Amino acid sequence: MSSRPPKSLLTYAVLYLIFLYAPVILLPLFAFNDSAIIALPLSGFTFHWFGLLWDTKALHEALYNSLLIAVVTAIGSTTLGIFAARAAARYEFPGKRGIVGFIMVPLVLPEIIVGVALIVVLIQLGLSLSAWTVIIGHVLICTPFSIAILQSAFNNMDRSLEEASMDLGESKIGTFFRVILPLVTPGIISSLLISFTISLDEFIIAFFLTGTDVTLPVYIWGQLRFPARLPAIMALGFLMVSLSFFLLLTAEYFRRRANRLTGNHTRSDNGIFQ
Amino acid sequence: MKTPQKINDQIIAIEGVKKNFGDVTALDGVSLNIREGEFFSLLGPSGCGKTTLLRMISGFDSPSIGSVYIGGSDMTNVPPNERPTNMVFQSYAIFPHLNVAENVGYGLKKQKLPNDEINRRVEEALALVDLEGFGARESHALSGGQRQRVALARALIMKPKVLLLDEPLSALDKKLRETMQSELRKLQRTVGITFVLVTHDQEEALTMSDRIAVMFDGKIAQLDTPEGLYKRPKTKRVASFIGVMNFIPAKVVASTKTKLSLEVEFLGKINVTASNKIKPGDKITVGIRPEMLTILYGETDKADNVFSGMIVSASYYGDMTYYEVELKNTDINVMVSMRNTSGRPVLLTGTTARVGWGCESITVFDG
Ligand SMILES: Nc1ncnc2c1ncn2[C@@H]1O[C@H](COP(=O)(O)OP(=O)(O)OP(=O)(O)O)[C@@H](O)[C@H]1O
Ligand SMILES: [Mg+2]
């Protein structure tokens, strides 16, 4: 039996959540508000701003760029993550801890530093800025997340499962497809979704490296100069937040499933999905 | 390359196997033969190399030096998936994403057999381990004992020449373990497959095996039947690992072709069967099992040799009582076990007791 938390803690938690989410809650409020001015009181309900998004050609291009970048980033960082996590989980090699730690560094580096450093290097290399340079930057910052997620999936996997498969006559490749992959698939899906979401929402690196292929966040940044377009941005923001939220929840669902499948029989981590 | 001479019906031959992990020597020159159809146990304390030896047979590890033959052919460098052996893992290694039937049929599916045949053989295998009707059960909804049976069925369905079991019972509670011990033994007789069991539980090894290899520090200390190991341990270490044995220092005073005359400390002179390693003047040790010593009740009880001592502890086990007796005027304690029969009440701590013994129950160890 779990006991109830003390009242003071509960109040603190509620205040904290309000502080955290109040600005986000304002988004849908004004996204559906029938007024070009972002201010209270609200003046009526409308889908007008969403319709406006539909008609804005530049936005569609930004959306296309963002989706392309996010998909390629998700696949790229997850693939790198699979290799790294598998290697870290299975093989012992000199300096392993150091190397794995080093891969995780971008997790804590300020994005502006990564952005500036990348732009310097890319220009030195003579590459012109495009969606592909953004992808390079995004893979760099997403890979640590992918590794972290996949590492727990690979690490949790009991080594004797692979050996049992080999013992029953299955080949190495067969074992990978019949045992390892099914067990880490939830982790892979989780990694794909999270890196997709990070890339979709990322602004600073995209801003530095995007050239003419603007992404959605960069497009939004550009629109902020025009007060009249603000309600439409609110609508766009609402859509993006909803999508991110949905993706992250789905990712979390798969991450938990990965932990459960790979033989973590503890029932302790019971979250909202169980 | 020399091939092993095929000694009547041997199925596994291990020849001069050494295995190093970095500077750890896990196996230090192991040679042994396992006969077809026998229940063979590898017994030894933790870290002595039992699992490593089993992994050599299954192919998960390869020897640094030496060879492994199975069914007459050299398997030293054959990968596990091509060996005629199957393993029951200590953790059971049940595939969590597959149900019971899919787990049991895993190996057959690789062989691309028709589905009907797979289903039929899975049902057979489940029946063999008393799990009829469990096929559709999810693997996480199994008890420890059921997981163990699934692991057994999954290995047996492959019809291996040799079934390898790495401490398969250690995760079960005492009661279930004892049930599974006798079931495993029965199962082995039913299927007639050679079983190689790893265990650190001497009682388990004694009750289940046809033959036992006792291992210490990466070497085989003695290979014998359970009775042979218990009655004729070759070293003091084996003797104290298999059951309990009392050790008493002794000196050889004379020897003939067939007899040794010993002067045993505190006990006096005795004669035992000769051993060619031991010469007069040698300091040796004699060993005697607790059940070979008898506490003499009253004047009517007689024995070849008698010494007296004080009971320093008595442990009552229902059918048996274990006494620790301190020899008079010494600090040597011996264990005596007595069957509790009528007319032989349990003696209290502090009482003086006369202990009888016979020369034929003595084992002599050099050193
Ligand atoms: N992969 C490995 N790397 C390094 N050392 C190892 C490895 N496997 C085993 N060893 C060492 O080899 C020795 C024998 O190990 P092994 O697992 O065979 O012991 P065991 O008899 O099975 O013990 P237990 O009863 O505890 O399972 C131990 O000292 C162990 O630490
Ligand atoms: Mg072991």
XYZ file of C-alpha atoms and ligand atoms in Angstrom:
673
model
C 0.000 0.000 0.000
C 1.333 3.426 -0.861
C 0.519 6.224 1.526
C -0.768 9.657 0.522
C 1.792 12.428 0.079
C 1.673 15.284 2.608
C -0.523 18.294 1.728
C 2.390 20.732 1.353
C 4.042 18.467 -1.204
C 0.801 18.178 -3.127
C 0.360 21.973 -3.253
C 3.929 22.345 -4.415
C 3.420 19.798 -7.158
C 0.239 21.490 -8.388
C 1.863 24.939 -8.446
C 4.846 23.507 -10.247
C 2.663 21.941 -12.935
C 0.726 25.186 -13.406
C 3.959 27.113 -13.812
C 5.242 24.535 -16.267
C 2.154 24.206 -18.423
C 0.258 27.503 -18.137
C 2.049 29.056 -21.122
C 1.347 25.946 -23.166
C -2.324 26.049 -22.215
C -2.495 29.602 -23.570
C -1.660 28.231 -27.015
C -4.975 26.485 -27.709
C -6.814 29.342 -26.017
C -5.642 31.853 -28.613
C -5.424 29.362 -31.451
C -9.224 29.090 -31.352
C -9.855 32.755 -30.392
C -11.725 34.820 -32.962
C -9.482 37.880 -32.770
C -6.270 39.021 -34.453
C -4.985 40.402 -31.167
C -3.422 38.114 -28.572
C -5.114 39.394 -25.418
C -7.834 38.547 -22.939
C -10.801 38.590 -22.816
C -11.456 35.943 -25.457
C -13.856 37.008 -28.144
C -15.288 33.851 -29.677
C -14.467 30.461 -31.155
C -13.042 29.971 -34.652
C -11.176 27.520 -36.888
C -10.146 30.464 -39.059
C -6.475 30.413 -38.057
C -6.155 26.746 -38.893
C -7.695 27.464 -42.272
C -5.122 30.191 -42.774
C -2.339 27.675 -42.119
C -3.803 25.472 -44.815
C -3.546 28.294 -47.330
C 0.024 29.414 -46.547
C 2.347 27.935 -49.199
C 5.634 28.896 -47.432
C 4.463 27.022 -44.381
C 3.926 23.850 -46.370
C 7.469 23.997 -47.602
C 8.750 24.456 -44.058
C 6.608 21.544 -42.928
C 7.973 19.371 -45.709
C 11.562 20.302 -44.771
C 10.908 19.643 -41.105
C 9.349 16.240 -41.742
C 12.138 15.223 -44.118
C 14.801 16.300 -41.633
C 13.029 14.658 -38.707
C 12.515 11.334 -40.504
C 16.093 11.113 -41.769
C 17.423 12.205 -38.365
C 15.309 9.616 -36.559
C 16.522 6.815 -38.825
C 20.126 8.021 -38.743
C 20.458 8.488 -35.017
C 18.573 5.276 -34.223
C 20.800 3.267 -36.564
C 23.924 4.726 -34.976
C 22.333 4.146 -31.586
C 21.708 0.460 -32.325
C 25.353 -0.111 -33.238
C 26.658 1.802 -30.244
C 24.236 0.287 -27.739
C 24.806 -3.248 -28.976
C 28.569 -2.793 -28.853
C 28.425 -1.275 -25.390
C 26.171 -4.042 -24.113
C 28.017 -7.017 -25.622
C 31.665 -6.301 -26.072
C 34.462 -5.379 -23.737
C 37.088 -3.154 -25.277
C 39.711 -0.857 -23.811
C 38.402 2.607 -22.940
C 34.781 1.499 -23.325
C 33.450 3.664 -20.523
C 35.312 6.694 -21.807
C 34.111 6.197 -25.358
C 30.482 5.688 -24.374
C 30.646 8.713 -22.084
C 32.166 10.757 -24.886
C 29.315 9.878 -27.273
C 26.863 11.168 -24.678
C 28.506 14.591 -24.382
C 26.257 16.388 -26.922
C 23.456 15.723 -24.444
C 24.817 18.433 -22.174
C 26.513 20.737 -24.692
C 24.614 23.992 -25.271
C 23.006 23.720 -28.696
C 24.255 27.132 -29.671
C 27.832 25.874 -29.229
C 27.099 22.818 -31.341
C 25.439 25.035 -33.964
C 28.304 27.518 -34.178
C 30.942 24.790 -34.192
C 29.142 22.897 -36.950
C 28.663 25.932 -39.129
C 32.372 26.745 -38.884
C 33.355 23.204 -39.802
C 30.820 22.863 -42.614
C 31.860 26.152 -44.186
C 35.510 25.160 -43.908
C 34.636 21.940 -45.696
C 32.998 24.008 -48.398
C 29.531 22.504 -47.926
C 26.591 24.754 -48.634
C 23.873 24.954 -46.016
C 20.736 22.943 -46.683
C 18.332 20.480 -45.116
C 21.211 17.964 -45.123
C 23.435 20.117 -42.945
C 20.557 20.414 -40.472
C 20.257 16.637 -40.532
C 23.957 16.319 -39.646
C 23.450 18.624 -36.658
C 20.274 16.884 -35.552
C 21.781 13.406 -35.793
C 24.584 14.690 -33.597
C 22.254 15.848 -30.841
C 19.730 13.000 -31.169
C 22.198 10.103 -31.148
C 22.891 10.348 -27.386
C 19.156 10.080 -26.707
C 18.892 7.088 -29.017
C 21.858 5.422 -27.351
C 20.459 6.026 -23.879
C 17.114 4.485 -24.807
C 18.562 1.574 -26.768
C 21.268 0.854 -24.244
C 18.715 0.080 -21.600
C 16.895 -2.186 -24.049
C 20.095 -4.032 -25.018
C 21.559 -4.096 -21.520
C 18.445 -5.536 -19.987
C 18.506 -8.421 -22.400
C 19.658 -11.606 -20.735
C 22.674 -12.896 -22.625
C 21.556 -16.479 -22.170
C 18.538 -15.781 -24.434
C 20.890 -15.394 -27.376
C 22.837 -18.436 -26.309
C 19.645 -20.456 -25.943
C 18.734 -19.551 -29.513
C 22.148 -20.612 -30.819
C 21.921 -23.749 -28.720
C 18.618 -24.645 -30.394
C 20.308 -24.589 -33.776
C 19.627 -21.016 -34.883
C 22.393 -19.087 -36.655
C 23.771 -15.723 -35.499
C 21.715 -13.819 -38.049
C 18.630 -15.912 -37.307
C 19.112 -15.187 -33.618
C 19.296 -11.474 -34.327
C 15.987 -11.545 -36.191
C 14.118 -14.063 -34.034
C 15.256 -13.027 -30.558
C 17.240 -9.813 -30.335
C 15.188 -7.681 -32.706
C 11.743 -8.570 -31.298
C 13.023 -7.865 -27.819
C 14.518 -4.481 -28.628
C 11.904 -3.380 -31.188
C 9.936 -1.369 -28.632
C 13.191 0.400 -27.752
C 13.875 1.088 -31.429
C 10.393 2.530 -31.919
C 10.821 4.636 -28.819
C 14.162 5.915 -30.097
C 12.707 6.709 -33.537
C 9.823 8.662 -32.020
C 11.943 10.622 -29.583
C 14.622 11.624 -32.084
C 11.869 12.506 -34.564
C 10.244 14.738 -31.972
C 13.498 16.377 -30.901
C 14.410 17.130 -34.503
C 10.940 18.446 -35.308
C 11.002 20.895 -32.405
C 14.667 21.885 -32.525
C 15.322 25.536 -33.352
C 18.870 26.741 -32.648
C 20.851 24.278 -34.768
C 18.256 24.455 -37.536
C 18.474 28.257 -37.437
C 22.257 28.147 -37.909
C 22.472 25.414 -40.506
C 19.305 25.689 -42.524
C 20.295 27.953 -45.405
C 17.213 28.421 -47.591
C 15.455 25.176 -46.526
C 13.744 26.616 -43.434
C 12.213 24.261 -40.899
C 8.957 24.872 -39.042
C 10.503 26.396 -35.907
C 12.690 28.650 -38.052
C 9.628 29.626 -40.101
C 7.753 30.470 -36.892
C 10.660 32.595 -35.739
C 10.509 34.487 -39.025
C 6.764 35.112 -38.680
C 7.003 36.543 -35.173
C 7.910 39.921 -36.640
C 4.388 40.260 -38.017
C 1.864 40.730 -35.181
C -1.031 40.015 -37.527
C 0.238 36.487 -38.110
C 0.509 35.692 -34.422
C -2.844 33.880 -34.039
C -1.955 31.570 -36.948
C 1.385 30.857 -35.255
C -0.538 30.021 -32.109
C -2.582 27.551 -34.120
C 0.564 26.060 -35.616
C 2.179 25.910 -32.188
C -0.857 24.121 -30.819
C -0.624 21.503 -33.548
C 3.089 20.990 -32.968
C 2.764 20.686 -29.204
C -0.082 18.202 -29.589
C 1.928 16.129 -32.026
C 5.052 16.173 -29.847
C 3.057 15.234 -26.808
C 1.439 12.343 -28.612
C 4.779 11.124 -29.968
C 6.493 11.290 -26.600
C 3.709 9.409 -24.859
C 3.830 6.732 -27.530
C 7.610 6.558 -27.189
C 7.312 6.182 -23.435
C 4.811 3.370 -23.907
C 7.252 1.502 -26.125
C 10.199 2.186 -23.840
C 8.344 0.585 -20.934
C 7.370 -2.322 -23.098
C 10.997 -2.805 -24.072
C 11.986 -2.947 -20.432
C 9.261 -5.419 -19.700
C 10.074 -7.675 -22.629
C 13.795 -7.835 -22.011
C 13.264 -9.662 -18.795
C 12.830 -6.878 -16.235
C 10.201 -8.677 -14.268
C 9.975 -6.015 -11.593
C 6.484 -4.643 -11.406
C 7.708 -1.492 -9.683
C 7.676 0.918 -12.617
C 3.934 1.029 -13.023
C 3.127 4.194 -14.894
C 0.046 5.478 -16.634
C 0.098 2.743 -19.259
C -0.025 -0.346 -17.100
C 45.735 -35.086 -35.146
C 45.086 -38.095 -32.968
C 41.567 -39.353 -32.528
C 40.408 -40.707 -29.192
C 40.261 -44.449 -28.954
C 36.581 -45.313 -28.819
C 36.241 -46.865 -25.377
C 33.131 -49.066 -25.618
C 30.224 -46.641 -25.367
C 31.624 -43.210 -24.561
C 29.748 -40.217 -25.964
C 31.905 -37.321 -24.781
C 35.669 -37.274 -24.560
C 37.456 -34.265 -23.168
C 41.193 -34.327 -23.614
C 43.653 -32.078 -21.804
C 41.407 -29.046 -21.849
C 42.749 -25.801 -20.442
C 40.931 -22.503 -20.434
C 42.276 -19.125 -19.454
C 40.278 -15.928 -19.128
C 43.028 -13.322 -19.020
C 45.120 -14.391 -16.035
C 42.335 -16.494 -14.513
C 42.780 -20.215 -15.176
C 39.237 -21.560 -15.214
C 40.176 -25.062 -16.385
C 43.611 -26.485 -15.744
C 44.035 -29.650 -17.761
C 40.756 -31.555 -17.652
C 40.385 -34.974 -19.266
C 37.318 -37.114 -18.864
C 35.003 -39.501 -20.668
C 31.248 -39.531 -20.369
C 29.374 -42.716 -21.273
C 26.364 -42.889 -23.494
C 23.081 -42.823 -21.586
C 24.513 -42.062 -18.175
C 23.537 -39.358 -15.721
C 26.817 -37.572 -15.171
C 27.391 -34.754 -12.683
C 30.055 -32.102 -12.402
C 30.269 -31.244 -8.724
C 32.427 -28.627 -7.081
C 32.478 -25.407 -5.101
C 31.691 -22.038 -6.671
C 34.281 -20.889 -9.188
C 35.918 -24.292 -9.724
C 35.147 -24.251 -13.455
C 32.005 -26.389 -13.746
C 30.108 -23.933 -15.933
C 33.189 -23.326 -18.043
C 33.545 -27.061 -18.682
C 29.862 -27.333 -19.596
C 30.241 -24.393 -21.995
C 33.148 -26.222 -23.651
C 30.832 -29.162 -24.314
C 28.010 -26.938 -25.595
C 30.376 -24.831 -27.689
C 29.844 -21.427 -26.080
C 33.486 -21.340 -25.048
C 36.383 -22.976 -26.802
C 39.400 -24.439 -25.020
C 42.679 -22.527 -24.922
C 44.372 -25.941 -25.222
C 42.877 -29.414 -25.673
C 40.010 -31.035 -27.560
C 36.383 -31.942 -27.126
C 34.932 -34.977 -28.891
C 31.229 -35.734 -29.042
C 30.013 -39.023 -30.489
C 33.487 -39.736 -31.788
C 33.965 -36.571 -33.840
C 36.138 -33.599 -32.987
C 33.841 -30.750 -31.929
C 36.514 -28.444 -30.554
C 35.833 -25.716 -33.104
C 32.232 -26.485 -34.012
C 29.782 -23.682 -33.062
C 26.966 -24.435 -30.577
C 24.225 -24.432 -33.224
C 25.918 -27.313 -35.024
C 26.500 -29.519 -31.984
C 24.295 -32.470 -31.011
C 23.936 -31.033 -27.504
C 21.246 -28.934 -25.897
C 21.381 -26.903 -22.749
C 19.060 -26.056 -19.888
C 20.299 -22.703 -18.675
C 20.525 -21.729 -15.045
C 18.203 -18.776 -15.685
C 16.132 -21.053 -17.998
C 16.386 -18.393 -20.747
C 12.732 -18.695 -21.723
C 12.085 -16.328 -24.662
C 9.827 -13.665 -23.118
C 8.210 -12.637 -26.410
C 7.051 -16.161 -27.246
C 4.432 -18.334 -25.574
C 5.117 -21.795 -24.215
C 4.472 -23.682 -27.466
C 6.559 -21.223 -29.490
C 9.377 -21.549 -26.977
C 9.320 -25.326 -27.096
C 9.044 -25.400 -30.908
C 11.760 -22.769 -31.434
C 14.417 -25.200 -32.648
C 12.049 -27.189 -34.860
C 10.886 -24.045 -36.623
C 14.464 -23.402 -37.708
C 14.487 -26.874 -39.253
C 11.533 -25.804 -41.455
C 9.374 -28.762 -40.458
C 5.677 -28.693 -41.424
C 3.484 -26.988 -38.838
C 1.475 -30.140 -38.029
C 4.615 -31.999 -37.143
C 5.928 -29.140 -35.014
C 2.623 -28.953 -33.146
C 2.523 -32.675 -32.603
C 6.074 -32.828 -31.280
C 5.534 -29.774 -29.072
C 2.522 -31.493 -27.522
C 4.613 -34.630 -26.974
C 7.418 -32.677 -25.387
C 5.013 -30.806 -23.114
C 3.416 -34.084 -22.080
C 6.851 -35.455 -21.247
C 7.364 -32.707 -18.672
C 3.776 -32.774 -17.389
C 2.738 -29.509 -19.020
C -0.093 -30.738 -21.260
C -2.331 -27.910 -22.369
C 0.123 -25.156 -21.423
C 1.040 -24.390 -25.044
C -0.888 -21.146 -25.310
C 0.304 -19.838 -21.934
C 2.396 -16.649 -22.086
C 5.889 -17.251 -20.788
C 5.715 -14.545 -18.127
C 2.714 -16.284 -16.581
C 4.710 -19.330 -15.487
C 5.962 -20.339 -12.060
C 9.617 -21.161 -11.457
C 9.042 -24.887 -11.675
C 6.999 -24.508 -14.864
C 9.693 -22.354 -16.470
C 12.155 -25.079 -15.698
C 9.951 -27.680 -17.357
C 9.535 -25.503 -20.447
C 13.315 -25.159 -20.663
C 13.616 -28.943 -20.407
C 10.957 -29.582 -23.048
C 12.553 -27.034 -25.368
C 15.889 -28.833 -25.141
C 14.550 -32.405 -25.238
C 12.411 -31.790 -28.326
C 15.667 -31.413 -30.264
C 16.497 -35.065 -29.470
C 20.065 -34.178 -28.491
C 22.755 -36.792 -27.934
C 23.633 -35.006 -24.728
C 21.516 -32.765 -22.507
C 23.514 -30.249 -20.504
C 22.045 -28.771 -17.340
C 23.696 -25.883 -15.492
C 22.423 -25.849 -11.906
C 18.846 -26.226 -13.153
C 17.377 -26.613 -9.688
C 19.221 -23.948 -7.748
C 16.521 -21.314 -8.259
C 13.766 -23.518 -6.824
C 12.752 -23.809 -3.186
C 13.785 -26.913 -1.232
C 10.546 -28.852 -1.585
C 10.183 -28.249 -5.320
C 13.873 -28.936 -5.799
C 13.538 -32.376 -4.266
C 10.507 -33.186 -6.413
C 12.313 -32.030 -9.548
C 15.394 -34.067 -8.625
C 13.497 -37.316 -8.737
C 11.509 -36.211 -11.798
C 14.686 -35.326 -13.667
C 16.152 -38.701 -12.811
C 13.005 -40.466 -14.032
C 12.911 -38.344 -17.167
C 16.497 -39.257 -17.940
C 15.658 -42.941 -17.701
C 12.594 -42.465 -19.922
C 14.337 -40.622 -22.740
C 17.635 -42.480 -22.386
C 19.651 -39.396 -23.309
C 23.008 -38.689 -21.670
C 22.555 -35.959 -19.036
C 25.431 -33.834 -17.818
C 24.438 -31.912 -14.711
C 26.378 -29.103 -13.076
C 25.766 -28.653 -9.383
C 27.468 -27.455 -6.248
C 25.047 -29.443 -4.075
C 26.712 -32.721 -3.099
C 23.456 -34.267 -1.976
C 21.866 -33.515 -5.351
C 24.836 -35.062 -7.159
C 24.856 -38.150 -4.933
C 21.164 -38.903 -5.261
C 20.813 -38.284 -9.000
C 24.007 -39.365 -10.722
C 25.442 -42.539 -12.145
C 28.893 -40.997 -11.938
C 30.258 -37.755 -10.520
C 33.350 -35.737 -11.334
C 34.405 -33.677 -8.324
C 36.219 -30.523 -9.401
C 38.474 -28.169 -7.463
C 40.367 -25.202 -8.906
C 39.838 -26.114 -12.538
C 40.924 -29.732 -12.108
C 39.073 -32.985 -11.662
C 39.904 -34.202 -8.183
C 38.097 -37.523 -8.462
C 35.712 -39.258 -10.844
C 33.665 -42.088 -9.440
C 30.213 -43.432 -8.676
C 28.387 -41.741 -5.778
C 29.145 -44.709 -3.555
C 32.770 -44.833 -4.596
C 33.210 -41.128 -3.878
C 31.647 -41.446 -0.475
C 33.389 -44.618 0.590
C 36.751 -44.182 -1.086
C 37.543 -40.475 -1.332
C 41.071 -40.003 -2.656
C 41.881 -36.784 -0.857
C 40.865 -35.072 2.343
C 39.324 -32.279 0.305
C 37.058 -34.644 -1.609
C 36.202 -36.438 1.622
C 35.070 -33.283 3.354
C 33.218 -31.972 0.273
C 31.189 -35.187 -0.037
C 29.453 -35.494 3.319
C 31.238 -35.098 6.639
C 34.444 -36.827 7.654
C 36.501 -36.772 10.858
C 40.251 -36.409 10.344
C 42.752 -37.620 12.909
C 46.556 -37.417 12.542
C 48.441 -40.724 12.557
C 51.902 -42.184 11.992
C 52.881 -45.314 10.111
C 54.796 -47.661 12.378
C 55.141 -50.736 10.154
C 54.024 -52.045 6.824
C 53.749 -55.420 5.148
C 52.642 -56.236 1.601
C 48.990 -56.149 2.538
C 48.763 -54.325 5.846
C 49.768 -50.988 7.325
C 50.256 -50.654 11.022
C 49.324 -47.201 12.217
C 49.742 -45.341 15.454
C 46.757 -43.019 15.520
C 46.985 -40.074 17.868
C 44.872 -40.550 21.003
C 43.315 -43.720 19.622
C 46.183 -46.174 19.569
C 47.381 -48.823 17.147
C 45.325 -50.045 14.233
C 45.896 -52.122 11.099
C 44.561 -51.137 7.707
C 44.907 -52.270 4.110
C 48.232 -51.228 2.592
C 48.733 -48.505 0.031
C 51.899 -48.406 -2.042
C 52.351 -44.657 -1.555
C 52.790 -44.862 2.192
C 55.947 -46.023 3.967
C 56.834 -46.472 7.636
C 57.638 -43.171 9.326
C 55.226 -41.156 7.167
C 52.908 -38.747 8.888
C 49.431 -39.366 7.556
C 45.792 -38.702 8.356
C 43.017 -41.175 8.923
C 39.433 -40.318 8.162
C 36.266 -41.817 9.509
C 32.656 -40.987 8.665
C 30.325 -39.973 11.545
C 28.011 -42.923 10.900
C 30.924 -45.332 11.280
C 31.342 -44.228 14.875
C 28.900 -45.547 17.466
C 28.109 -44.270 20.903
C 28.072 -47.263 23.223
C 25.147 -47.405 25.624
C 25.929 -49.279 28.824
C 28.202 -52.300 29.173
C 26.313 -54.488 26.729
C 27.365 -52.515 23.643
C 30.685 -53.752 22.285
C 33.088 -52.559 19.587
C 36.555 -53.523 18.242
C 38.023 -50.256 19.460
C 36.721 -47.833 22.031
C 37.699 -44.329 23.081
C 35.940 -41.990 25.402
C 35.158 -38.320 25.231
C 32.718 -35.650 26.276
C 29.660 -34.646 24.285
C 30.005 -30.935 23.507
C 26.940 -30.621 21.314
C 23.992 -32.691 20.211
C 21.818 -31.813 17.185
C 18.549 -33.664 16.907
C 17.212 -34.317 13.373
C 14.300 -36.597 14.169
C 15.574 -39.814 12.637
C 19.191 -39.032 13.520
C 21.148 -37.232 16.192
C 24.531 -35.652 15.438
C 26.937 -35.489 18.365
C 30.136 -33.550 18.571
C 32.448 -35.462 20.920
C 35.641 -34.002 22.336
C 38.331 -36.658 22.765
C 39.563 -36.952 26.324
C 42.555 -34.708 27.153
C 42.763 -33.285 23.626
C 41.255 -30.517 21.583
C 40.194 -32.896 18.830
C 36.435 -33.024 18.178
C 34.812 -35.782 16.189
C 31.305 -35.931 14.738
C 29.246 -38.993 15.533
C 25.849 -39.648 13.966
C 23.407 -42.036 15.608
C 20.140 -43.402 14.354
C 17.496 -42.705 16.978
C 16.072 -46.062 18.024
C 14.130 -47.089 21.075
C 16.254 -47.620 24.145
C 18.826 -45.126 22.913
C 17.798 -41.764 24.308
C 19.426 -38.585 23.059
C 22.430 -37.853 25.268
C 22.866 -34.457 26.865
C 25.711 -32.062 26.311
C 28.371 -32.517 28.983
C 27.897 -36.269 29.391
C 30.857 -38.546 28.987
C 30.394 -41.101 26.253
C 32.227 -44.173 25.025
C 32.621 -44.229 21.268
C 33.230 -47.430 19.362
C 34.688 -47.909 15.894
C 36.036 -50.559 13.557
C 39.288 -50.564 11.571
C 37.565 -51.422 8.272
C 35.704 -48.103 8.325
C 38.931 -46.084 8.299
C 40.210 -44.257 5.195
C 43.912 -43.408 5.045
C 45.115 -40.164 3.434
C 48.740 -39.397 2.796
C 49.659 -36.040 4.300
N 33.905 -14.888 -19.229
C 34.762 -14.929 -18.202
N 35.711 -13.978 -18.057
C 36.597 -14.016 -17.034
N 36.621 -14.956 -16.084
C 35.709 -15.929 -16.155
C 34.736 -15.970 -17.207
N 33.958 -17.056 -17.020
C 34.410 -17.652 -15.902
N 35.469 -16.991 -15.385
C 36.247 -17.381 -14.186
O 36.597 -18.720 -14.318
C 36.444 -19.396 -13.076
C 35.483 -20.553 -13.223
O 34.189 -20.061 -13.507
P 32.909 -20.972 -13.674
O 31.798 -20.097 -14.067
O 33.236 -22.102 -14.582
O 32.707 -21.499 -12.194
P 31.571 -22.443 -11.620
O 32.257 -23.646 -11.127
O 30.495 -22.619 -12.625
O 31.062 -21.599 -10.395
P 29.565 -21.368 -9.852
O 29.212 -22.575 -9.042
O 29.734 -20.164 -9.002
O 28.678 -21.145 -11.037
C 35.980 -18.358 -12.080
O 37.085 -17.905 -11.352
C 35.423 -17.270 -12.933
O 35.588 -16.031 -12.304
Mg 28.440 -21.967 -12.739
